[in-house]
């Protein structure tokens, strides 16, 4: 609602001035209002509106101690003491058709632009009525929150001699944000035929999909040791036998806190009851492995039963996260030529057995890691014991302090 700051009549001239001004503005960043403030639209005409705490504005420029901002369709000036910059999160457009972005949080507000399905947008906050304020390229505005969903993350690698150019939108004509060099590992949040949205090397944005390759190790070779990384020391934490309702979420929280990636060897028959937990593991960017259906000792089973153990687990993982597991670990590490012949994934054993399942003692688990950790270690843990979750923070603190990067097993094998 437009109000008058002083007694001046609304004039037609004002509207002409106002509408031409908006289209000439270059968008810069989105801020949130931190204390109620007047948005002065036209000083001479004395026209202003009140902005409330949590309203979102686009900041165009700063002049002395005031900012030029746009709130919905209104552009004007506010004091620079009343806003705070927002770091956006990202979301995926989850729609079959193009999504209309509007200048206000209402289905009848003027369209500000359209965005294609399956693209990633920046999300700055929400507005009344189930709306979110988003940005894609030069388009800023409101979309129904129900049209957005959290994207899934997967690791890939830049695979081109010249690296890859990162752009603000999925378009060759959009501004260049930077370049990521060949062989850099990146996190991919959406992958369309032509363009992928990625994060890597402290840059985020769109790159052409053909310059990315999957980060996988293939074949069915047995790995009982990691491969040393240069120049940084790396270890792979691995968690077996989950997902577990209460322990796995604690493990995920700590891994996130220490910016660590790990590998979870999933037991197929635990997935149905813990689907959300498996999704959370995957969405946090960890690697998913197959650990048989019901923890059977495969070397005592017929070939047919071995196949069932592997396939059933692969299928329930695929049905839950939309990706097959990339690595396999036999229960009890029990493997022979017959079992190996049934597998088309790398078979990952370990180099450090913390025996966490046996002693159930957080201090001892840390001690096993401390006494044996070295570059390329694959550390065996179980995310079904509370004592393992209890030991994890001290393990992460120790490894981080010692300069280790915590990576997935596939990363350690590449
Ligand atoms: Zn196990």
CSV table of N, CA and C in Angstrom, one decimal, residues 18 55 58 69 90 152 171 173 215 220 227 249 266 281 295 352-354 366 370 404 408 414:
chain,number,residue,atom,x,y,z
A,18,UNK,N,8.2,6.4,-12.8
A,18,UNK,CA,8.5,5.2,-12.0
A,18,UNK,C,8.7,3.9,-12.8
A,55,UNK,N,11.0,-8.4,5.2
A,55,UNK,CA,10.8,-8.2,3.8
A,55,UNK,C,12.1,-8.2,3.0
A,58,UNK,N,15.8,-5.9,-3.3
A,58,UNK,CA,16.9,-6.0,-4.2
A,58,UNK,C,17.7,-4.7,-4.1
A,69,UNK,N,16.8,0.6,-3.6
A,69,UNK,CA,16.4,-0.8,-3.6
A,69,UNK,C,15.0,-0.9,-4.3
A,90,UNK,N,20.3,-23.0,-2.5
A,90,UNK,CA,19.9,-23.3,-3.9
A,90,UNK,C,18.8,-24.3,-3.9
A,152,UNK,N,19.7,-32.9,-5.4
A,152,UNK,CA,20.6,-33.9,-4.9
A,152,UNK,C,22.0,-33.6,-5.4
A,171,UNK,N,23.4,-20.6,-20.2
A,171,UNK,CA,23.4,-19.9,-21.5
A,171,UNK,C,24.8,-19.4,-21.8
A,173,UNK,N,25.6,-17.0,-23.6
A,173,UNK,CA,25.7,-15.6,-23.6
A,173,UNK,C,25.7,-14.9,-22.3
A,215,UNK,N,32.5,-39.5,-11.6
A,215,UNK,CA,33.6,-39.9,-10.7
A,215,UNK,C,33.4,-41.3,-10.2
A,220,UNK,N,35.8,-55.0,-11.0
A,220,UNK,CA,35.5,-55.6,-9.8
A,220,UNK,C,36.7,-56.0,-9.0
A,227,UNK,N,44.8,-45.4,-2.0
A,227,UNK,CA,46.0,-44.9,-2.8
A,227,UNK,C,46.4,-43.5,-2.3
A,249,UNK,N,21.8,-40.2,11.7
A,249,UNK,CA,21.7,-38.7,11.7
A,249,UNK,C,22.8,-38.0,12.5
A,266,UNK,N,25.6,-49.7,2.8
A,266,UNK,CA,24.2,-49.9,3.3
A,266,UNK,C,23.8,-51.4,3.2
A,281,UNK,N,21.8,-39.1,3.6
A,281,UNK,CA,23.2,-39.5,3.4
A,281,UNK,C,23.6,-39.1,2.0
A,295,UNK,N,23.3,-58.8,5.5
A,295,UNK,CA,24.6,-59.0,6.1
A,295,UNK,C,25.0,-60.5,6.1
A,352,UNK,N,42.1,-49.9,8.3
A,352,UNK,CA,42.1,-49.8,9.8
A,352,UNK,C,40.7,-50.3,10.3
A,353,UNK,N,40.8,-51.4,11.1
A,353,UNK,CA,39.6,-51.9,11.7
A,353,UNK,C,39.6,-51.4,13.1
A,354,UNK,N,38.6,-50.5,13.4
A,354,UNK,CA,38.6,-49.9,14.7
A,354,UNK,C,37.9,-50.8,15.8
A,366,UNK,N,38.8,-44.1,19.0
A,366,UNK,CA,39.7,-43.0,18.7
A,366,UNK,C,41.1,-43.5,18.7
A,370,UNK,N,44.0,-43.1,15.9
A,370,UNK,CA,45.2,-42.3,16.2
A,370,UNK,C,46.5,-43.1,15.9
A,404,UNK,N,44.5,-34.1,7.5
A,404,UNK,CA,43.9,-35.1,6.6
A,404,UNK,C,42.7,-34.5,6.0
A,408,UNK,N,35.6,-39.6,0.1
A,408,UNK,CA,34.9,-40.9,-0.1
A,408,UNK,C,35.9,-42.0,-0.6
A,414,UNK,N,40.9,-42.8,-6.9
A,414,UNK,CA,41.1,-42.2,-8.2
A,414,UNK,C,42.5,-41.6,-8.3
